[in-house]
Coordinates of C-alpha atoms in Angstrom, one line a residue:
M1 CA -4.1 -41.4 43.4
G2 CA -0.6 -42.0 42.2
I3 CA 0.6 -38.4 42.7
D4 CA 4.0 -38.0 43.7
S5 CA 4.7 -35.5 46.5
D6 CA 6.4 -33.0 44.1
L7 CA 4.4 -32.2 41.0
R8 CA 6.1 -31.1 37.9
I9 CA 4.2 -29.5 34.9
D10 CA 6.1 -29.4 31.6
Y11 CA 4.4 -27.5 28.9
A12 CA 5.3 -26.1 25.5
S13 CA 4.1 -23.2 23.2
Y14 CA 4.2 -23.1 19.4
D15 CA 2.9 -21.0 16.7
I16 CA 0.0 -22.7 14.7
Q17 CA 0.2 -22.5 11.2
E18 CA -2.0 -23.3 8.5
R19 CA -1.3 -27.0 7.0
D20 CA 0.3 -28.1 10.2
L21 CA -0.1 -31.6 11.4
Y22 CA -0.2 -32.5 15.1
L23 CA 0.0 -36.0 16.5
F24 CA -1.1 -36.7 20.0
M25 CA -0.4 -40.1 21.2
T26 CA 0.3 -42.2 24.1
D27 CA 3.6 -43.8 25.0
G28 CA 2.4 -47.2 24.0
V29 CA 2.8 -45.7 20.6
Y30 CA 5.5 -43.2 20.3
E31 CA 7.8 -45.2 22.1
Y32 CA 7.7 -48.0 19.2
L33 CA 7.2 -45.5 16.5
S34 CA 10.4 -43.7 15.3
S35 CA 10.4 -40.0 14.3
S36 CA 11.5 -41.1 10.6
K37 CA 8.7 -43.6 10.7
M38 CA 5.9 -40.9 11.6
V39 CA 7.0 -38.6 8.7
E40 CA 7.3 -41.1 6.3
M41 CA 3.7 -42.5 7.3
A42 CA 2.4 -38.9 7.6
K43 CA 3.4 -38.0 3.9
S44 CA 2.0 -41.7 2.7
Y45 CA -1.6 -40.9 4.4
A46 CA -1.5 -37.2 4.2
D47 CA -4.9 -37.0 2.2
D48 CA -6.7 -39.6 4.8
L49 CA -6.3 -38.7 8.1
P50 CA -8.1 -41.7 10.0
A51 CA -6.1 -44.0 7.8
M52 CA -2.8 -42.5 9.1
A53 CA -3.7 -42.9 12.9
K54 CA -4.8 -46.5 12.1
E55 CA -1.6 -47.4 10.4
M56 CA 0.5 -46.0 13.0
V57 CA -1.4 -47.4 15.9
E58 CA -1.1 -51.0 13.8
Y59 CA 2.6 -50.6 13.2
A60 CA 3.3 -49.8 17.0
Y61 CA 1.5 -52.9 17.8
T62 CA 3.5 -55.1 15.3
Q63 CA 6.6 -53.8 16.8
G64 CA 5.5 -55.4 20.1
S65 CA 3.8 -52.7 21.8
G66 CA 1.2 -54.0 24.6
D67 CA 0.4 -50.8 26.1
N68 CA -2.6 -48.3 25.5
L69 CA -2.4 -47.6 21.9
T70 CA -4.3 -44.3 21.3
L71 CA -3.3 -41.4 18.9
Q72 CA -5.1 -38.4 17.4
V73 CA -4.4 -36.7 14.6
V74 CA -5.1 -33.0 14.1
H75 CA -4.5 -31.0 10.7
I76 CA -4.9 -27.1 11.2
D77 CA -7.0 -26.4 7.6
T78 CA -7.7 -22.6 8.2
L79 CA -6.9 -20.2 11.1
A80 CA -8.9 -16.7 12.1
E81 CA -7.4 -13.7 10.6
K82 CA -4.5 -12.5 12.4
T83 CA -4.9 -9.2 14.4
L84 CA -2.3 -6.5 14.4
I85 CA -1.4 -7.6 17.8
D86 CA -1.2 -11.4 16.8
I87 CA 1.2 -10.0 14.0
Q88 CA 3.4 -7.7 16.2
R89 CA 3.9 -10.7 18.5
A90 CA 4.8 -13.0 16.1
A91 CA 7.2 -10.5 14.5
A92 CA 8.8 -9.2 18.0
Q93 CA 11.4 -11.4 18.1
K94 CA 12.4 -12.2 14.2
P95 CA 15.6 -11.0 12.8
F96 CA 15.8 -8.4 9.9
P97 CA 16.6 -10.1 6.5
P98 CA 20.1 -9.8 5.2
T99 CA 20.8 -7.9 2.1
L100 CA 20.0 -10.2 -0.8
K101 CA 21.1 -10.6 -4.3
A102 CA 19.9 -12.7 -7.6
R103 CA 19.8 -16.4 -7.0
D104 CA 20.3 -16.4 -3.4
E105 CA 18.0 -18.8 -1.3
F106 CA 15.9 -17.1 1.3
D107 CA 13.4 -19.1 3.6
G108 CA 11.7 -20.9 0.9
Y109 CA 12.4 -18.3 -1.9
T110 CA 14.9 -17.8 -4.7
I111 CA 15.6 -14.3 -5.0
V112 CA 15.4 -13.4 -8.8
R113 CA 16.5 -9.2 -8.7
K114 CA 16.2 -6.2 -6.8
L115 CA 13.2 -4.0 -7.6
S116 CA 14.0 -1.2 -5.4
D117 CA 16.2 -0.1 -2.6
T118 CA 14.9 3.0 -0.4
P119 CA 15.9 4.1 3.1
R120 CA 12.6 2.2 4.3
S121 CA 12.8 -1.3 2.9
R122 CA 14.4 -3.1 0.2
V123 CA 12.1 -5.0 -2.4
Y124 CA 12.7 -8.1 -4.2
L125 CA 11.6 -10.1 -7.2
A126 CA 11.4 -13.6 -6.0
L127 CA 10.2 -17.3 -6.8
D128 CA 8.4 -19.4 -4.3
K129 CA 10.5 -22.7 -4.3
S130 CA 7.0 -24.6 -3.2
N131 CA 5.5 -23.6 -6.7
Q132 CA 7.6 -21.3 -8.6
D133 CA 5.3 -18.5 -8.6
P134 CA 6.7 -15.4 -8.5
V135 CA 6.0 -13.0 -5.6
V136 CA 7.6 -9.8 -4.4
L137 CA 9.3 -9.8 -0.9
K138 CA 9.3 -6.7 0.9
A139 CA 12.2 -6.7 3.5
A140 CA 12.8 -4.5 6.6
S141 CA 15.7 -2.1 6.3
L142 CA 18.7 -3.3 8.6
E143 CA 19.3 0.1 9.4
F144 CA 16.3 0.2 11.8
Q145 CA 16.6 -2.8 13.7
E146 CA 16.4 -1.1 17.2
D147 CA 13.7 1.2 16.0
K148 CA 10.4 -0.1 17.5
E149 CA 8.3 2.5 15.8
Y150 CA 9.8 1.3 12.3
I151 CA 9.0 -2.0 13.2
E152 CA 5.4 -1.2 14.3
R153 CA 4.7 0.8 11.0
F154 CA 6.3 -1.9 8.8
L155 CA 3.9 -4.5 10.5
L156 CA 1.2 -2.4 10.5
E157 CA 1.4 -2.0 6.5
E158 CA 1.2 -5.7 6.1
W159 CA -1.6 -6.0 8.7
I160 CA -3.6 -3.2 6.2
A161 CA -2.9 -4.9 2.9
R162 CA -4.3 -8.2 4.6
K163 CA -7.6 -6.0 6.0
V164 CA -8.5 -4.5 2.9
K165 CA -9.9 -6.7 0.1
S166 CA -10.1 -4.9 -3.3
A167 CA -8.9 -5.6 -6.7
Y168 CA -7.4 -2.0 -7.0
L169 CA -4.9 -2.8 -3.9
L170 CA -1.8 -4.6 -3.7
K171 CA -3.0 -8.3 -2.4
T172 CA -0.5 -9.6 0.6
Y173 CA -0.2 -13.3 1.1
Q174 CA -0.6 -14.9 4.4
L175 CA 2.2 -17.6 4.5
S176 CA 1.2 -21.4 5.3
R177 CA 4.8 -21.9 6.5
R178 CA 6.7 -20.4 9.3
R179 CA 8.3 -17.0 8.3
N180 CA 12.2 -16.8 10.1
Y181 CA 12.6 -13.1 9.4
L182 CA 10.8 -9.6 9.2
Y183 CA 9.5 -9.4 5.8
N184 CA 6.1 -9.5 4.0
V185 CA 5.2 -11.4 0.6
S186 CA 2.7 -9.7 -2.1
E187 CA 1.8 -10.5 -5.4
Y188 CA 3.6 -9.5 -8.3
I189 CA 2.4 -7.1 -10.7
E190 CA 3.8 -7.2 -14.4
G191 CA 3.7 -3.9 -15.3
Q192 CA 5.0 -0.1 -14.5
T193 CA 4.5 2.6 -12.1
L194 CA 2.3 5.5 -13.0
R195 CA 5.0 7.7 -13.1
Q196 CA 6.8 5.8 -15.7
W197 CA 3.3 5.3 -17.5
M198 CA 3.1 9.4 -17.4
H199 CA 6.7 9.6 -19.0
D200 CA 5.6 6.9 -21.7
N201 CA 2.2 8.8 -22.3
P202 CA 2.8 12.3 -21.9
N203 CA -0.4 13.5 -23.6
P204 CA -3.2 10.6 -22.7
T205 CA -6.8 11.2 -23.9
L206 CA -9.1 12.3 -21.2
E207 CA -11.0 8.8 -21.3
E208 CA -7.6 7.2 -20.5
V209 CA -7.1 9.7 -17.5
R210 CA -11.0 8.9 -16.4
A211 CA -10.2 5.3 -16.3
I212 CA -7.2 5.5 -14.3
A213 CA -8.6 7.8 -11.8
E214 CA -11.9 5.6 -11.5
Q215 CA -9.6 2.6 -10.9
I216 CA -7.4 4.6 -8.1
S217 CA -10.8 5.7 -6.2
K218 CA -12.2 2.5 -6.0
G219 CA -8.9 1.5 -4.2
L220 CA -9.1 4.5 -2.1
L221 CA -13.0 3.7 -1.4
A222 CA -12.2 0.6 0.1
M223 CA -9.8 1.6 2.7
H224 CA -12.0 4.8 3.4
R225 CA -15.0 2.1 4.0
L226 CA -12.8 0.8 6.7
E227 CA -12.1 4.2 8.3
M228 CA -8.3 4.2 6.7
V229 CA -6.7 7.0 5.0
H230 CA -3.9 6.5 2.6
Q231 CA -1.8 9.6 2.9
D232 CA 0.7 9.1 0.4
L233 CA -1.0 8.9 -2.8
R234 CA 1.4 9.4 -5.5
P235 CA 2.4 8.0 -9.1
E236 CA 5.5 5.9 -7.5
N237 CA 3.0 4.1 -5.5
I238 CA 0.4 3.4 -8.3
M239 CA 1.2 0.2 -10.5
I240 CA -0.8 -0.2 -14.1
D241 CA -0.2 -3.3 -16.2
K242 CA -0.6 -4.3 -19.8
T243 CA -4.3 -4.3 -19.8
G244 CA -4.7 -1.1 -17.7
S245 CA -5.7 -2.4 -14.7
V246 CA -4.5 -0.1 -11.9
K247 CA -3.5 -0.8 -8.2
I248 CA -2.1 1.1 -5.1
I249 CA 1.0 -0.9 -3.8
D250 CA 1.9 1.2 -0.8
F251 CA 0.4 1.4 2.5
G252 CA 3.5 2.6 4.6
S253 CA 1.9 6.0 5.7
A254 CA -1.8 5.1 6.1
K255 CA -3.6 6.1 8.7
V256 CA -6.0 3.6 10.7
K257 CA -9.1 4.9 12.9
G258 CA -8.6 3.5 16.6
I259 CA -4.6 2.7 15.9
R260 CA -2.2 4.8 17.5
E261 CA -0.4 7.0 14.8
I262 CA 3.1 6.2 14.3
N263 CA 5.5 8.9 13.2
T264 CA 9.1 7.9 12.6
Q265 CA 11.9 10.2 11.7
L266 CA 12.4 8.2 8.8
Q267 CA 8.9 9.2 7.4
E268 CA 9.2 13.0 8.5
E269 CA 12.2 12.8 6.2
E270 CA 10.7 11.0 3.4
I271 CA 7.6 13.4 3.0
L272 CA 10.2 15.6 1.5
G273 CA 10.1 13.6 -1.7
T274 CA 6.3 13.8 -1.8
L275 CA 5.1 17.2 -0.7
Q276 CA 3.4 18.2 -4.0
Y277 CA 1.1 15.6 -3.9
S278 CA 0.1 16.2 -0.1
A279 CA -2.8 18.1 0.8
P280 CA -2.4 21.6 2.2
E281 CA -3.8 20.4 5.6
Y282 CA -1.1 18.3 6.5
F283 CA 1.2 21.5 6.4
L284 CA -0.9 23.0 9.0
G285 CA -0.3 20.2 11.2
E286 CA -3.9 18.9 10.9
P287 CA -4.7 15.3 10.4
G288 CA -5.2 13.8 7.1
T289 CA -8.9 12.9 6.0
Y290 CA -10.7 11.1 3.0
R291 CA -10.8 14.6 1.4
S292 CA -6.8 14.5 1.9
D293 CA -6.9 11.4 -0.3
L294 CA -9.1 13.3 -2.8
F295 CA -6.9 16.1 -3.0
S296 CA -4.0 13.8 -3.7
L297 CA -5.8 12.3 -6.6
A298 CA -6.6 15.3 -8.1
V299 CA -3.0 16.4 -8.4
I300 CA -2.4 13.0 -10.1
I301 CA -5.1 13.8 -12.4
Y302 CA -4.0 17.4 -13.0
E303 CA -0.5 16.4 -14.1
M304 CA -1.7 13.7 -16.2
L305 CA -3.8 16.3 -18.3
S306 CA -1.0 19.2 -18.1
Q307 CA 2.4 17.5 -17.2
K308 CA 2.5 20.0 -14.7
L309 CA 1.3 20.8 -10.9
P310 CA -1.8 22.9 -9.8
Y311 CA 0.2 25.0 -7.6
G312 CA 3.4 24.4 -8.7
T313 CA 5.9 23.5 -5.6
K314 CA 4.1 26.6 -3.3
V315 CA 1.9 24.2 -1.3
A316 CA 4.5 22.9 1.0
R317 CA 5.8 26.4 1.9
T318 CA 2.2 27.4 3.1
T319 CA 2.2 26.7 6.6
S320 CA -0.7 28.8 7.6
K321 CA -4.3 29.5 6.4
S322 CA -3.7 33.0 5.2
Q323 CA -0.7 31.4 3.2
Q324 CA -2.7 29.0 1.9
K325 CA -5.6 31.4 0.8
K326 CA -3.3 33.1 -1.7
L327 CA -2.7 30.1 -3.7
K328 CA -3.5 30.3 -7.4
Y329 CA -4.8 27.6 -9.2
K330 CA -3.6 27.5 -12.7
S331 CA -6.4 26.2 -15.2
L332 CA -6.4 23.3 -17.3
Y333 CA -8.5 25.0 -19.7
T334 CA -6.7 26.5 -22.6
E335 CA -7.4 26.7 -26.7
E336 CA -4.7 24.1 -27.1
S337 CA -5.4 21.5 -24.3
G338 CA -8.8 20.5 -25.3
T339 CA -9.6 20.1 -21.8
P340 CA -13.4 21.2 -21.4
I341 CA -14.4 23.7 -19.1
W342 CA -16.4 21.5 -17.0
I343 CA -13.6 18.8 -16.3
D344 CA -11.3 22.1 -15.1
E345 CA -14.0 23.1 -12.7
T346 CA -14.4 19.8 -11.4
V347 CA -10.7 19.2 -11.0
R348 CA -10.6 22.8 -9.5
K349 CA -13.2 21.8 -6.6
A350 CA -11.3 18.8 -5.7
L351 CA -8.0 20.7 -5.3
Q352 CA -9.4 23.7 -3.0
P353 CA -6.8 24.7 -0.5
D354 CA -9.6 24.3 2.1
P355 CA -10.5 20.7 2.6
L356 CA -14.2 22.0 3.3
K357 CA -14.6 23.2 0.0
R358 CA -13.7 20.1 -1.7
Y359 CA -16.1 17.4 -2.7
S360 CA -17.4 15.4 0.5
E361 CA -17.6 12.1 -1.4
L362 CA -15.0 10.4 -3.9
S363 CA -18.4 9.3 -5.5
E364 CA -19.5 12.9 -6.5
F365 CA -15.9 13.8 -7.9
L366 CA -16.0 10.7 -9.9
Y367 CA -19.6 11.5 -11.4
D368 CA -18.5 14.9 -12.1
L369 CA -15.6 13.6 -14.3
R370 CA -17.9 11.9 -16.6
H371 CA -21.0 14.1 -16.3
P372 CA -21.0 17.7 -17.2
N373 CA -22.4 19.5 -14.2
P374 CA -24.6 22.1 -15.2
A375 CA -23.2 24.6 -12.6
Y376 CA -19.7 24.1 -14.5
L377 CA -21.2 24.8 -18.2
K378 CA -22.5 28.0 -17.1
K379 CA -19.0 28.8 -16.5
S380 CA -17.3 31.5 -18.8
R381 CA -13.5 30.5 -20.0
P382 CA -11.0 31.6 -17.1
P383 CA -9.4 34.7 -17.4
L384 CA -5.8 35.0 -19.0
K385 CA -4.4 35.6 -15.9
E386 CA -5.4 31.9 -14.7
R387 CA -4.8 30.4 -18.3
N388 CA -1.7 31.6 -19.3
P389 CA -0.2 34.1 -16.2
T390 CA 3.0 34.2 -18.0
A391 CA 1.1 35.6 -21.3
Y392 CA -0.8 37.7 -19.2
W393 CA 2.2 39.6 -17.3
Q394 CA 4.1 39.8 -20.5
I395 CA 0.9 41.8 -22.1
V396 CA 0.6 43.8 -19.0
A397 CA 4.5 44.6 -19.3
L398 CA 4.4 45.6 -22.9
I399 CA 1.0 48.1 -22.1
E400 CA 3.1 49.7 -19.3
A401 CA 6.3 50.1 -21.7
L402 CA 3.9 51.5 -24.4
A403 CA 2.4 54.1 -22.0
I404 CA 5.8 55.0 -20.8
I405 CA 7.1 55.8 -24.2
W406 CA 4.1 57.6 -24.8
L407 CA 4.4 59.7 -21.9
L408 CA 8.0 60.2 -22.9
Y409 CA 6.8 61.3 -26.1
M410 CA 4.1 63.7 -24.9
Q411 CA 6.8 65.5 -22.7
S412 CA 9.4 65.8 -25.4

């Protein structure tokens, strides 16, 4: 059979990328075709693969090859969507990106400027050198190169962004070229955070608030349909562009059913900055649910309508159900606010400390934001103690003072 007494097997393993080109040929071709000539001919016939194969074989023949002339050209058009395990394997050996600055050339991109720098990541605006399109690069933070759970969470965020398709969620790009560092690439949204929008528009109309809330809800619903909970909804994680289009941009804290939760020390520290938007059940050690995202959305709506928080900063200090039962909701309804009583009752229900007392579906909440619920229309306006606690206690104090003065007068 022509086999030697010792069998030696050579093999190689490569990651396949979309738009890769592979040439499989006998020695009758490659021994008469230099690497530079192969590249030249591959570029010349990139749009006609049969012609490319024919020209390479004929060129080898004209160079004196009399051996077997066989060549196969394989072009990778598309690949199956990568699983989380695929992404983790591909990134396992990749180094963290260095700190970058404007005009740096990095992995096929030109850095324009830094957009943000947090303990968890560094975010840059960049131009793709292949087409000059603006993109956003999110680079893993150098401080956590040895933190396996941090890396898993970073990769999970990218996987979630690829998995969920919605016009109301940030789009992450699947690169057609090899990535040499640990980072992800997403679309660039020319706009501002909802936080900045709220600063610029302290007194939005009810319709503006509804339009924003409905778009956020559509993004959340896309996640919920795939059994994902966002868990960190806040104005800083929402972008709004010049046309009023809204997108949720951060999935770093999201929970996915079937994937074990990754809790890094970093996340436990970072939650201190987002407590006012977190649902009360988180402070009881309970897992987040779709109703937890609803609570966070309702806090944002409440803040847009009043520039205040429904429970102040008290929620974060309630670590038992008995403490949470004592939380007092401050009504949105006042003579000055112009907020209808039925809107106030709708938001109040979504902000119930007990998740079972909230709306069971986001769609129900959205419906009641646009259509007056008959049950809420029957509600009388909230007592002064709820509408204006300060004024209520001032009146109580005044009455007590007058009573004391009267008693002293009667005794004199």
